[in-house]
Amino acid sequence: MISRRDMLRTAGLTGLGLAVAACGRGFGGGGSEAASGKIELNMVWWGDAFRAQKTQAALDLFMKANPGITIKTEYQDSGPYKDKLATRFAAGNPPDLMMMRMDSLREYADRKSLLNLNDHPGIVDTANLSQAAVNLTKVGDAVYGIPSGLNAIGFIVNKTITDQYGVTIPDGATWTWQDLAKFAKEVTDKSGKKVYGTLVDPATLANLVVYVSQQGEDLFTADGKFGVSEATLTAWFQMFEDMRKEGGFPPAGFVETTGSSPDQSYIAKGSVASQIIPSNGLLGYNKVAGGNLVLLGIPGEATAKRRGTNIGTPALWSIAASSKHPKEALRLLNFLINDVEANKAMGTTRGVPASTVVADAIKPTMEKDDQVATDYLIGLQKQTLVAVPPYPKGASGIQDELTAVAPEVEHGRLTPAEAAKKVIEAATKALSQ
Amino acid sequence: MTLAPVEDLAVSGAPVSPRKAAKPPQDRSGYLFILPWFLGMAFTIIPFFASLYLAFTDYNLLNVPNWIGLENFAEMFSDDTWWQSVKVTFVYTFVSVPLSLAAALGVAMLLNRGVRGLPVYRAIFYLPSLLGGSVALVLLWRYIFGLNGIVNAFLGFFGVEKIGWTSDPDYALTTLIILHIWTFGSPMVIFLAGLKQIPAMYYEAAAIDGATKWQQFRKITLPLLSPIIFFNLIQSLISSFQTFTQGFIFSGGKGGPANSTMFYNLYLYKQGFEQFHMGYASAMAWMLLIIIAAFTGLNFLMAKRWVHYDN
């Protein structure tokens, strides 16, 4: 029996065959076509050398199966990546396939710089993506990419520390923010302030989104406006100031700007007992924190008005609208998303594969922590979650304002209410531009 | 009387072969040698005019720019973060430049007193300014001034409570100013060269007349060194207004905590590359040019009062 997926795949391959043939005759060719008729795709992403090695292994499989196509990759840190990508688009020389930050997606999509996958049906197979994963790719009705790997935020607690001081870890499925405060205070008190109970960055938008959704509000309204009320923002800042006053949260000035990698985290240094991480980071954090971390849900999930945790992705794989070889780029994209061997080669360096079939298939090859994180994510995808639309243009201005006001609240220069007011003002302005 | 062209003078006396006169080979190789400069100029001049044009547009890197006149410039005056970045840059410049020049002059005078192994000391004091804008040094600085760093440990001996040198908005800029003052090496070397030019007999004569060391400094060193001081002042002001790396690395590219290290150029960069407001960023760049030009011009005007030239 032929399934819908097989049909799509066949259609896609046929389309591709035609495209390749056309290129071979010199139609629709581009500057990057070598004399031998070989097609060169440029693929860029951010990450480290480990991710590079894993990615290359997957690409080698693709090139072996597609002798006509070579892939030239470039990668760097996420900071410089953002600049370089913007510059390449500005110079009219965008890469064919790229990792696209979720907070930049609309900056590019709204300016028609990315390929709408709906315009090229049949090549990329999305049948095995959960609804939550598909939602991430959409801007209106258009689809501008496929999640490069799924992710959600989770709470990690260092069990070595809680055991040492005799503190019970609350039930991660049912605990509330009050439970977190109580737990955190207990850790700080029993350790004689050697270890602070918890550290949640109030300035990280991904953390705030969960809390906002739990209060029944949306970060962005359907028409792209800022949807958070002053009361909710005030409560958010107030919550951490209260914890700080009680002692569960570290004192002002404790958190210094360091890198965001696990080995630079305070939980790795053993100076805090719990914090929020992206779920695909569990393995990395556990390695540097002594191997005894427990992954919990975000507080308040069971008792709040509605769910706050959501499936996210750090990035989409997107294709430039002006790519000279869109068919081949789409085919590579399909390979990265749906090929089991490719994903075995890549591992979970970008999170859990978006395709549930692939995720299931590669799970036995993962390390234990990655399996835990994958189960957490697969579990989430089976639940009813609240979808967050892609960040509208100017959303990075909101993150900037949060980053600016949070330390002011911390050092008592702004009250939580004043900070909330400032964030709303800045957000309204940033989104109206 | 008109002067003979230079090449005529050069070959006078020797018979002039027609080929050589038409195009001496050393001329051509000369052009070859300055070719990189010409290429470099192209890479400067084209972006220069491009950014001037973009300053009047809403360019967002992805779409064709639209002409919006002076809107970008008007926008700056109602942009709180822009004002904050101006404030940070001004405070940084006007505190650290005089202090670092004073430190440079002080050390240069010490080294000028005929110490043994002068080149070694000179190199040691110069080293920080070679490294000043480097990533590694700023990171080291962060470590030294960290909550559990050396500085807090030292202050702890005197019962001072831990200060969040890098995480408290009240102290972060101070920490960067200290870093800047410490990198006084390049003005120091220039001062040293200037001090060596002052004839020793002036001091001898003054000493015979009973002038104190302070009077010698006021009446001889400062006036004779004033052109050098002026040069260093202009150089330091301009480079200080353009500070970027320190702020970028120190705050992880965020200008924090609470925008307290949001240097002008850091904000410009964030606007251009993070918010896709390249037109606005270009306008900011031109505004900075105007600010720097204004201060430099002001300095030249005031220089008439205190800079003494030999003739």
XYZ file of C-alpha atoms in Angstrom:
744
model
C 0.000 0.000 0.000
C 1.284 3.419 -0.856
C 1.020 5.932 1.923
C 0.596 9.649 1.473
C 4.197 10.073 2.509
C 5.478 7.754 -0.186
C 3.453 9.593 -2.770
C 4.915 12.887 -1.659
C 8.388 11.447 -1.712
C 7.961 10.088 -5.203
C 6.542 13.374 -6.371
C 9.454 15.141 -4.795
C 12.033 12.898 -6.387
C 10.420 13.284 -9.774
C 10.423 17.018 -9.380
C 14.020 16.878 -8.355
C 14.984 14.707 -11.285
C 13.472 17.239 -13.643
C 15.225 20.038 -11.863
C 18.576 18.309 -12.035
C 18.075 17.525 -15.692
C 17.155 21.140 -16.344
C 20.248 22.329 -14.585
C 22.386 19.888 -16.510
C 21.262 21.484 -19.734
C 22.142 24.891 -18.413
C 18.686 26.114 -17.537
C 18.034 27.856 -14.292
C 21.658 27.400 -13.431
C 23.556 29.709 -11.211
C 27.011 31.045 -10.691
C 27.876 28.344 -8.252
C 27.522 25.593 -10.816
C 30.839 24.052 -11.684
C 31.727 23.135 -15.251
C 31.145 19.461 -14.547
C 27.473 20.238 -13.902
C 27.905 19.718 -10.200
C 25.746 21.747 -7.899
C 27.194 23.401 -4.871
C 24.949 24.249 -1.952
C 26.022 26.626 0.734
C 24.775 25.743 4.203
C 25.409 27.849 7.282
C 24.616 27.365 10.944
C 25.903 28.305 14.370
C 27.479 26.076 16.914
C 30.728 24.563 18.038
C 33.289 22.136 16.634
C 31.485 19.144 18.111
C 28.292 20.071 16.291
C 30.359 20.663 13.148
C 31.794 17.176 13.269
C 28.371 15.611 13.792
C 26.769 17.734 11.071
C 29.487 16.891 8.581
C 28.908 13.182 9.182
C 25.265 13.619 8.170
C 26.174 15.712 5.138
C 28.659 13.089 3.985
C 25.795 10.600 3.879
C 23.782 13.004 1.758
C 26.613 13.665 -0.672
C 27.266 9.962 -1.017
C 23.641 9.406 -1.984
C 23.609 12.468 -4.264
C 26.850 12.502 -6.237
C 25.833 15.611 -8.180
C 25.653 17.815 -5.130
C 28.404 19.132 -2.916
C 27.733 21.075 0.243
C 29.914 23.835 1.498
C 29.293 24.612 5.154
C 30.209 27.518 7.360
C 29.628 27.895 11.044
C 30.486 30.167 13.927
C 29.192 31.314 17.303
C 25.619 32.514 17.457
C 26.578 36.178 18.009
C 28.769 36.644 14.945
C 26.480 34.302 13.019
C 23.627 36.738 13.282
C 25.709 39.612 11.946
C 27.221 37.590 9.179
C 23.888 36.269 7.985
C 22.395 39.767 7.902
C 25.408 41.028 5.995
C 25.244 38.229 3.469
C 21.603 38.943 2.773
C 22.396 42.641 2.473
C 25.140 41.837 -0.011
C 22.757 39.762 -2.118
C 24.711 36.600 -1.401
C 22.562 34.580 1.005
C 23.336 30.925 1.744
C 21.039 28.270 0.257
C 20.224 26.518 3.507
C 20.639 28.242 6.840
C 19.852 27.956 10.487
C 17.401 30.754 11.230
C 17.008 32.077 14.749
C 13.406 32.053 15.927
C 13.669 35.648 17.110
C 14.940 36.728 13.697
C 12.487 34.648 11.664
C 9.977 37.387 11.044
C 12.646 39.966 10.366
C 13.557 37.870 7.342
C 10.204 36.310 6.527
C 8.212 39.533 6.504
C 10.711 40.971 4.064
C 10.246 38.064 1.676
C 13.814 36.875 2.068
C 12.955 33.259 2.824
C 11.476 30.540 0.667
C 7.866 29.703 1.480
C 7.867 25.888 1.615
C 4.205 25.888 0.595
C 5.272 27.136 -2.822
C 7.253 23.938 -3.357
C 5.036 21.145 -2.126
C 6.065 17.536 -2.190
C 9.750 17.743 -1.471
C 9.912 18.269 2.251
C 7.842 15.719 4.093
C 6.266 17.090 7.257
C 3.909 14.194 7.924
C 5.771 13.086 11.051
C 5.981 16.458 12.697
C 3.734 17.042 15.696
C 1.295 19.927 15.593
C 3.445 21.791 18.107
C 6.460 21.463 15.809
C 4.531 22.552 12.717
C 3.195 25.601 14.554
C 6.738 26.823 15.038
C 7.358 27.098 11.326
C 4.356 29.179 10.369
C 4.100 32.867 9.759
C 0.471 33.334 8.882
C -0.182 30.580 6.352
C 3.326 30.520 4.998
C 5.955 28.023 6.162
C 9.481 29.332 6.294
C 11.408 26.357 7.498
C 11.491 23.236 9.627
C 12.644 23.127 13.261
C 16.279 22.070 13.397
C 15.605 20.357 16.675
C 12.955 20.631 19.349
C 13.438 22.015 22.738
C 11.585 23.123 25.840
C 12.716 24.718 29.014
C 12.949 22.514 32.067
C 14.052 22.857 35.658
C 17.159 21.055 36.826
C 17.912 20.329 40.469
C 21.252 19.068 41.731
C 20.341 16.035 43.815
C 23.837 15.760 45.284
C 23.333 19.116 46.963
C 19.779 18.471 48.149
C 20.830 15.095 49.551
C 23.776 16.654 51.309
C 21.587 19.160 53.124
C 18.595 16.884 53.508
C 16.144 18.843 51.373
C 13.320 17.013 49.593
C 12.941 17.780 45.907
C 9.302 18.685 45.151
C 7.262 16.755 42.597
C 8.276 18.293 39.259
C 4.872 17.690 37.680
C 2.748 19.429 40.298
C 4.887 22.000 42.062
C 4.010 25.696 42.138
C 6.119 28.847 42.203
C 5.446 29.013 45.962
C 6.851 25.501 46.291
C 9.941 26.650 44.424
C 10.371 29.592 46.805
C 9.963 27.324 49.832
C 12.373 24.751 48.420
C 14.935 27.395 47.535
C 14.824 29.012 50.958
C 15.264 25.634 52.612
C 18.395 24.882 50.564
C 19.926 28.280 51.339
C 19.098 28.048 55.041
C 20.284 24.476 55.537
C 23.522 25.077 53.617
C 24.260 28.180 55.623
C 24.191 30.293 52.429
C 26.939 28.186 50.876
C 24.488 27.223 48.178
C 21.560 29.363 47.045
C 18.365 27.468 46.379
C 17.597 28.591 42.858
C 18.490 30.947 40.081
C 16.011 31.885 37.365
C 16.934 34.697 35.042
C 13.983 37.109 35.061
C 15.432 38.820 31.968
C 15.230 35.774 29.705
C 12.203 36.051 27.473
C 11.840 32.264 27.190
C 11.364 32.066 30.974
C 8.921 34.938 31.066
C 6.813 33.479 28.251
C 5.989 30.410 30.323
C 4.877 32.470 33.303
C 2.849 34.816 31.121
C 1.036 31.944 29.469
C 0.271 30.440 32.870
C -1.508 33.681 33.768
C -3.707 33.274 30.701
C -1.993 35.996 28.691
C -0.122 35.829 25.392
C 3.288 37.343 24.890
C 2.142 38.629 21.523
C -1.418 39.075 20.424
C -2.620 37.730 17.089
C -2.122 41.144 15.479
C 1.486 41.329 16.657
C 1.087 43.566 19.706
C 2.601 43.016 23.140
C 0.042 41.069 25.130
C 1.410 41.091 28.660
C -0.312 43.133 31.345
C 1.491 45.374 33.772
C 0.193 43.284 36.670
C 1.732 40.092 35.304
C 5.093 41.702 34.625
C 5.115 43.295 38.066
C 4.315 39.948 39.670
C 7.105 38.320 37.679
C 9.771 40.709 38.954
C 8.242 40.789 42.431
C 8.370 37.016 42.735
C 12.160 36.945 42.412
C 12.672 39.971 44.626
C 10.627 38.213 47.317
C 12.714 35.076 46.943
C 15.837 37.200 47.179
C 14.585 38.811 50.375
C 13.809 35.411 51.896
C 17.227 34.115 50.907
C 16.365 31.437 48.360
C 17.620 33.616 45.530
C 21.203 34.936 45.419
C 21.831 38.547 46.492
C 22.048 41.465 44.070
C 25.254 41.514 42.055
C 25.764 37.764 42.396
C 25.102 37.024 38.753
C 27.868 38.284 36.521
C 27.795 38.258 32.758
C 29.641 35.155 31.761
C 29.152 32.879 28.837
C 25.996 30.849 28.642
C 27.652 27.468 28.296
C 26.960 24.824 30.951
C 30.480 24.839 32.411
C 30.170 28.558 33.133
C 26.842 28.131 34.912
C 26.393 28.597 38.629
C 24.952 25.129 38.979
C 28.224 23.732 37.595
C 30.145 25.754 40.173
C 27.897 24.352 42.878
C 26.799 27.779 44.085
C 23.127 27.278 43.245
C 21.041 24.132 43.578
C 18.577 24.579 40.732
C 18.005 26.558 37.576
C 16.128 26.610 34.272
C 17.824 25.139 31.209
C 16.830 24.239 27.663
C 15.986 20.542 27.804
C 18.559 19.528 25.199
C 21.202 20.928 27.522
C 20.607 18.262 30.181
C 23.479 16.069 29.051
C 25.908 18.979 28.949
C 24.839 20.348 32.328
C 24.939 16.939 33.943
C 28.495 16.415 32.731
C 29.733 19.572 34.402
C 27.496 19.471 37.476
C 28.519 16.069 38.762
C 26.046 13.773 37.004
C 23.245 13.841 39.548
C 20.781 16.306 38.060
C 17.037 15.735 38.115
C 14.874 17.226 35.354
C 11.611 18.757 36.591
C 8.817 20.631 34.875
C 8.420 24.376 35.235
C 6.606 25.349 38.476
C 2.928 26.180 38.258
C 2.165 23.983 35.244
C -0.443 21.854 36.999
C -2.159 24.623 38.950
C -2.073 27.669 36.685
C -4.899 28.949 34.487
C -3.360 27.176 31.518
C -0.125 25.557 30.406
C 2.947 27.710 30.121
C 5.598 25.292 28.929
C 5.782 25.059 25.221
C 7.650 23.227 22.560
C 10.219 25.498 21.094
C 13.131 25.351 18.765
C 16.268 27.390 18.899
C 16.199 27.603 15.145
C 14.599 26.614 11.881
C 16.320 25.284 8.838
C 15.321 27.877 6.239
C 16.060 28.361 2.570
C 16.803 31.704 0.971
C 14.094 32.912 -1.397
C 16.802 33.813 -3.866
C 18.593 30.459 -3.688
C 19.703 29.346 -7.137
C 19.062 25.719 -6.277
C 15.890 25.681 -4.212
C 14.964 22.118 -5.208
C 18.281 20.705 -4.073
C 18.216 22.769 -0.900
C 14.729 21.464 -0.166
C 15.909 17.953 -0.754
C 18.788 18.425 1.664
C 16.349 19.876 4.177
C 14.100 16.849 3.824
C 17.094 14.620 4.353
C 18.119 16.412 7.533
C 14.589 16.218 8.925
C 13.461 12.753 7.887
C 16.492 10.558 7.377
C 17.085 8.311 10.376
C 20.744 7.653 9.576
C 21.408 11.354 9.172
C 19.897 12.053 12.553
C 21.826 9.219 14.138
C 24.942 10.898 12.811
C 23.893 14.309 14.093
C 22.693 13.101 17.468
C 20.929 15.645 19.629
C 23.346 18.502 19.071
C 20.394 20.657 17.997
C 17.739 19.216 20.287
C 15.300 16.374 19.718
C 14.587 15.735 16.018
C 11.360 17.391 14.907
C 10.060 14.194 13.323
C 8.568 11.973 16.010
C 9.384 8.888 13.947
C 13.041 9.871 13.732
C 13.111 10.813 17.409
C 11.798 7.377 18.370
C 14.173 5.639 16.007
C 17.322 7.302 17.255
C 16.439 7.280 20.954
C 18.167 3.952 21.715
C 21.437 5.331 20.329
C 21.401 8.300 22.695
C 23.130 8.747 26.001
C 20.935 8.399 29.060
C 20.522 12.138 29.743
C 19.510 12.778 26.164
C 16.969 9.977 26.462
C 15.521 11.633 29.568
C 15.317 14.961 27.752
C 13.765 13.297 24.714
C 11.126 11.566 26.831
C 10.344 14.886 28.492
C 9.851 16.458 25.086
C 7.885 13.605 23.550
C 5.674 13.679 26.643
C 5.080 17.403 26.211
C 4.122 16.979 22.580
C 1.328 14.620 23.563
C -0.216 17.233 25.825
C -2.317 20.234 24.951
C -0.018 23.210 24.929
C -0.550 26.859 24.128
C 1.093 27.808 20.863
C 3.287 30.906 20.816
C 3.289 32.661 17.433
C 6.675 33.554 15.919
C 8.120 36.701 17.401
C 7.037 39.772 15.442
C 9.507 42.216 13.982
C 11.147 44.288 16.687
C 10.786 41.576 19.309
C 14.499 41.706 20.014
C 13.886 45.196 21.386
C 11.765 43.637 24.145
C 14.574 41.293 25.124
C 16.931 44.282 25.226
C 14.636 46.190 27.571
C 14.213 43.170 29.851
C 17.992 42.813 29.964
C 18.278 46.468 30.872
C 15.644 46.706 33.615
C 16.210 43.390 35.409
C 19.495 44.460 37.058
C 17.871 47.755 38.028
C 15.160 45.892 39.915
C 17.831 43.652 41.405
C 19.762 46.625 42.761
C 16.650 48.409 43.962
C 16.823 51.274 41.487
C 13.415 50.399 40.037
C 10.440 48.845 41.753
C 8.951 45.824 40.004
C 5.976 47.990 39.001
C 8.196 50.673 37.494
C 10.173 48.051 35.610
C 6.962 46.534 34.270
C 5.868 49.927 33.015
C 9.193 50.479 31.259
C 9.104 47.085 29.561
C 5.590 47.661 28.266
C 6.519 51.102 26.968
C 9.599 49.793 25.195
C 7.771 46.755 23.821
C 4.949 48.857 22.415
C 7.463 51.124 20.747
C 9.650 48.323 19.399
C 6.705 46.460 17.903
C 5.184 49.538 16.283
C 8.295 50.241 14.225
C 62.147 81.946 -11.294
C 60.467 78.622 -11.746
C 61.894 75.498 -10.242
C 62.948 72.723 -12.556
C 60.859 69.543 -12.298
C 62.342 67.136 -9.811
C 63.176 64.360 -12.252
C 65.110 66.804 -14.430
C 67.253 67.678 -11.468
C 67.755 64.068 -10.593
C 69.143 63.107 -13.953
C 70.933 66.387 -14.697
C 74.338 65.790 -16.155
C 73.533 62.324 -17.327
C 72.361 61.799 -20.902
C 68.617 61.339 -20.937
C 67.498 58.329 -22.881
C 64.026 58.834 -24.394
C 62.638 55.600 -22.965
C 63.759 56.409 -19.471
C 62.350 59.885 -19.640
C 58.990 58.608 -20.779
C 58.519 56.113 -17.987
C 61.267 55.392 -15.529
C 60.754 51.849 -14.218
C 61.129 52.947 -10.602
C 58.063 55.130 -11.115
C 56.031 52.186 -12.155
C 57.165 50.116 -9.209
C 56.281 53.110 -7.080
C 52.709 52.914 -8.257
C 52.751 49.232 -7.495
C 53.824 49.954 -3.947
C 51.056 52.441 -3.294
C 48.460 50.263 -5.001
C 47.361 48.710 -1.688
C 46.760 52.210 -0.392
C 44.600 53.046 -3.394
C 42.651 49.842 -2.957
C 42.300 50.575 0.715
C 40.986 54.028 -0.077
C 38.354 52.535 -2.354
C 37.229 50.328 0.496
C 37.031 53.402 2.692
C 35.505 55.930 0.367
C 32.733 53.748 -1.053
C 31.348 52.712 2.367
C 31.852 56.296 3.501
C 29.455 57.683 0.932
C 27.185 54.660 1.128
C 26.726 55.196 4.866
C 26.078 58.894 4.301
C 23.293 57.987 1.914
C 21.921 55.241 4.168
C 21.770 57.646 7.101
C 18.816 59.283 5.363
C 16.998 56.040 4.616
C 15.121 53.309 6.465
C 17.543 50.634 5.247
C 16.957 47.310 7.033
C 19.614 45.166 5.317
C 17.057 43.082 3.450
C 14.993 45.514 1.410
C 15.762 48.421 -0.854
C 16.291 51.557 1.249
C 13.661 54.322 1.168
C 14.601 57.964 1.542
C 13.173 59.315 4.793
C 15.105 62.545 5.135
C 16.147 63.565 8.622
C 13.854 61.134 10.425
C 16.716 59.000 11.752
C 18.384 62.013 13.284
C 15.137 63.211 14.826
C 14.560 59.730 16.214
C 17.834 59.831 18.163
C 16.707 62.717 20.310
C 13.644 60.833 21.500
C 15.507 57.561 22.012
C 16.323 57.044 25.702
C 18.889 54.370 25.000
C 20.656 56.664 22.550
C 20.949 59.319 25.242
C 22.161 56.676 27.650
C 24.844 55.615 25.167
C 25.936 59.241 24.750
C 26.102 59.629 28.513
C 28.127 56.442 28.993
C 30.574 57.408 26.259
C 30.988 60.980 27.563
C 31.513 59.910 31.171
C 33.972 57.268 30.053
C 35.893 59.698 27.865
C 35.990 62.709 30.151
C 36.989 60.720 33.212
C 39.415 58.264 31.705
C 41.237 60.408 29.143
C 42.614 63.052 31.576
C 43.460 60.390 34.136
C 45.202 58.129 31.646
C 47.159 61.076 30.201
C 48.203 62.122 33.719
C 49.323 58.574 34.437
C 51.170 58.435 31.120
C 52.976 61.705 31.816
C 53.818 60.694 35.373
C 55.329 57.385 34.353
C 57.119 58.973 31.403
C 58.770 61.467 33.752
C 59.840 58.715 36.097
C 61.333 56.756 33.221
C 63.013 59.897 31.898
C 65.174 60.180 35.003
C 67.789 57.891 33.508
C 66.727 54.578 34.994
C 68.748 51.523 34.068
C 67.074 49.091 31.727
C 64.796 51.771 30.327
C 63.749 49.745 27.240
C 62.521 46.975 29.498
C 60.375 49.305 31.597
C 59.138 51.043 28.513
C 58.046 47.720 27.073
C 56.392 46.662 30.315
C 54.388 49.859 30.592
C 53.553 49.779 26.912
C 52.278 46.223 26.985
C 48.812 46.924 28.447
C 47.982 49.352 25.671
C 48.876 46.788 23.067
C 46.459 44.423 24.753
C 43.932 46.992 25.971
C 41.265 46.367 23.410
C 41.856 42.650 23.239
C 39.250 40.110 24.156
C 41.567 38.166 26.426
C 42.459 41.193 28.519
C 38.872 42.311 29.005
C 38.001 38.790 30.087
C 40.953 38.751 32.475
C 39.749 42.087 33.826
C 36.318 40.647 34.415
C 37.926 37.871 36.373
C 40.080 40.187 38.475
C 37.083 42.365 39.279
C 34.647 39.468 39.660
C 32.652 39.021 42.845
C 35.208 36.520 44.088
C 38.108 38.144 42.262
C 41.417 39.544 43.479
C 40.171 43.097 43.941
C 37.338 42.109 46.262
C 39.642 39.740 48.138
C 42.101 42.595 48.636
C 39.387 45.015 49.762
C 38.089 42.280 52.034
C 41.253 42.651 54.155
C 40.091 46.130 55.020
C 36.615 44.980 55.849
C 35.036 46.275 52.647
C 32.013 44.250 51.617
C 32.076 42.514 48.261
C 31.352 44.905 45.409
C 29.738 43.751 42.184
C 32.346 45.465 40.030
C 30.978 43.885 36.879
C 27.373 43.128 37.859
C 26.334 46.305 39.684
C 25.196 49.079 37.317
C 26.806 51.623 39.669
C 30.280 50.127 39.296
C 30.510 48.466 35.881
C 31.560 51.603 34.007
C 34.072 52.476 36.723
C 35.701 49.105 36.204
C 36.069 49.796 32.495
C 37.447 53.269 33.198
C 40.130 51.739 35.419
C 40.976 49.358 32.605
C 41.309 52.266 30.211
C 43.537 54.281 32.540
C 45.807 51.314 32.962
C 46.415 51.122 29.211
C 48.301 54.424 29.057
C 51.321 52.959 27.277
C 51.105 54.584 23.879
C 50.732 58.208 25.074
C 53.470 57.391 27.607
C 55.959 56.449 24.895
C 55.134 59.640 23.012
C 55.551 61.718 26.183
C 58.880 60.046 26.820
C 60.087 61.004 23.360
C 58.891 64.585 23.991
C 60.623 64.813 27.358
C 63.892 63.714 25.795
C 63.662 66.719 23.463
C 63.707 69.251 26.293
C 67.294 70.480 26.701
C 68.738 69.667 30.137
C 70.303 73.130 30.341
C 66.909 74.732 30.937
C 66.541 72.738 34.107
C 70.149 73.443 35.130
C 69.642 77.147 34.680
C 66.374 77.050 36.607
C 67.961 75.043 39.399
C 70.759 77.618 39.712
C 68.130 80.340 39.977
C 66.558 78.398 42.846
C 63.451 77.014 41.125
C 61.791 74.096 42.920
C 60.998 70.822 41.129
C 57.338 71.815 40.936
C 58.229 75.206 39.453
C 60.487 73.513 36.916
C 57.612 71.215 35.971
C 55.138 74.094 35.665
C 57.386 76.559 33.884
C 59.585 74.337 31.736
C 58.193 70.833 31.262
C 54.533 71.654 30.727
C 54.954 74.530 28.248
C 57.638 72.770 26.224
C 55.687 69.549 26.223
C 52.372 71.198 25.412
C 52.315 70.311 21.688
C 52.851 66.676 22.649
C 50.156 66.846 25.313
C 47.833 68.360 22.743
C 48.576 65.603 20.262
C 47.981 62.889 22.858
C 44.793 64.555 24.023
C 43.295 64.618 20.529
C 44.338 61.051 19.823
C 42.975 59.736 23.127
C 39.697 61.627 22.829
C 39.002 60.284 19.366
C 39.830 56.690 20.200
C 37.894 56.890 23.447
C 34.754 58.123 21.681
C 35.046 55.099 19.428
C 35.331 52.508 22.204
C 33.627 49.279 21.286
C 35.476 46.061 22.151
C 35.710 46.680 25.884
C 31.979 47.255 26.216
C 31.094 44.412 23.893
C 33.179 41.749 25.608
C 32.660 43.019 29.121
C 28.886 42.767 28.942
C 28.594 39.862 26.543
C 27.448 42.239 23.810
C 24.528 43.553 25.875
C 25.849 46.835 27.233
C 24.677 45.781 30.672
C 24.097 45.664 33.531
C 21.155 48.022 33.040
C 22.755 49.678 29.975
C 25.514 51.027 32.210
C 28.212 50.049 29.696
C 26.162 50.786 26.570
C 28.863 52.596 24.620
C 27.803 54.647 21.637
C 29.375 52.278 19.151
C 27.974 49.243 20.914
C 24.465 50.641 20.625
C 25.143 51.523 17.005
C 26.195 47.957 16.333
C 23.146 46.548 18.098
C 20.835 48.807 16.115
C 22.461 47.898 12.814
C 22.923 44.192 13.138
C 20.517 43.048 15.827
C 17.529 45.265 15.174
C 18.091 45.578 11.434
C 17.983 49.380 11.711
C 20.965 49.941 9.450
C 19.732 53.352 8.332
C 19.466 54.473 11.939
C 22.890 52.996 12.709
C 24.391 54.915 9.782
C 22.821 58.115 11.036
C 24.275 57.383 14.479
C 27.696 56.936 12.935
C 27.473 60.320 11.263
C 26.265 61.897 14.470
C 29.333 60.483 16.201
C 31.506 61.962 13.484
C 29.913 65.342 14.139
C 30.414 65.005 17.894
C 34.074 64.027 17.503
C 34.677 66.797 14.981
C 33.081 69.310 17.348
C 35.274 68.288 20.266
C 38.396 68.195 18.155
C 37.596 71.624 16.733
C 36.964 72.971 20.229
C 40.318 71.597 21.311
C 42.101 73.314 18.463
C 40.444 76.608 19.400
C 41.441 76.288 23.026
C 44.892 75.089 22.073
C 45.856 78.621 21.110
C 45.827 79.510 24.803
C 47.975 76.771 26.194
C 49.978 75.093 23.469
C 53.382 76.671 22.972
C 55.353 76.017 19.842
C 59.085 76.517 19.630
C 59.135 79.342 17.103
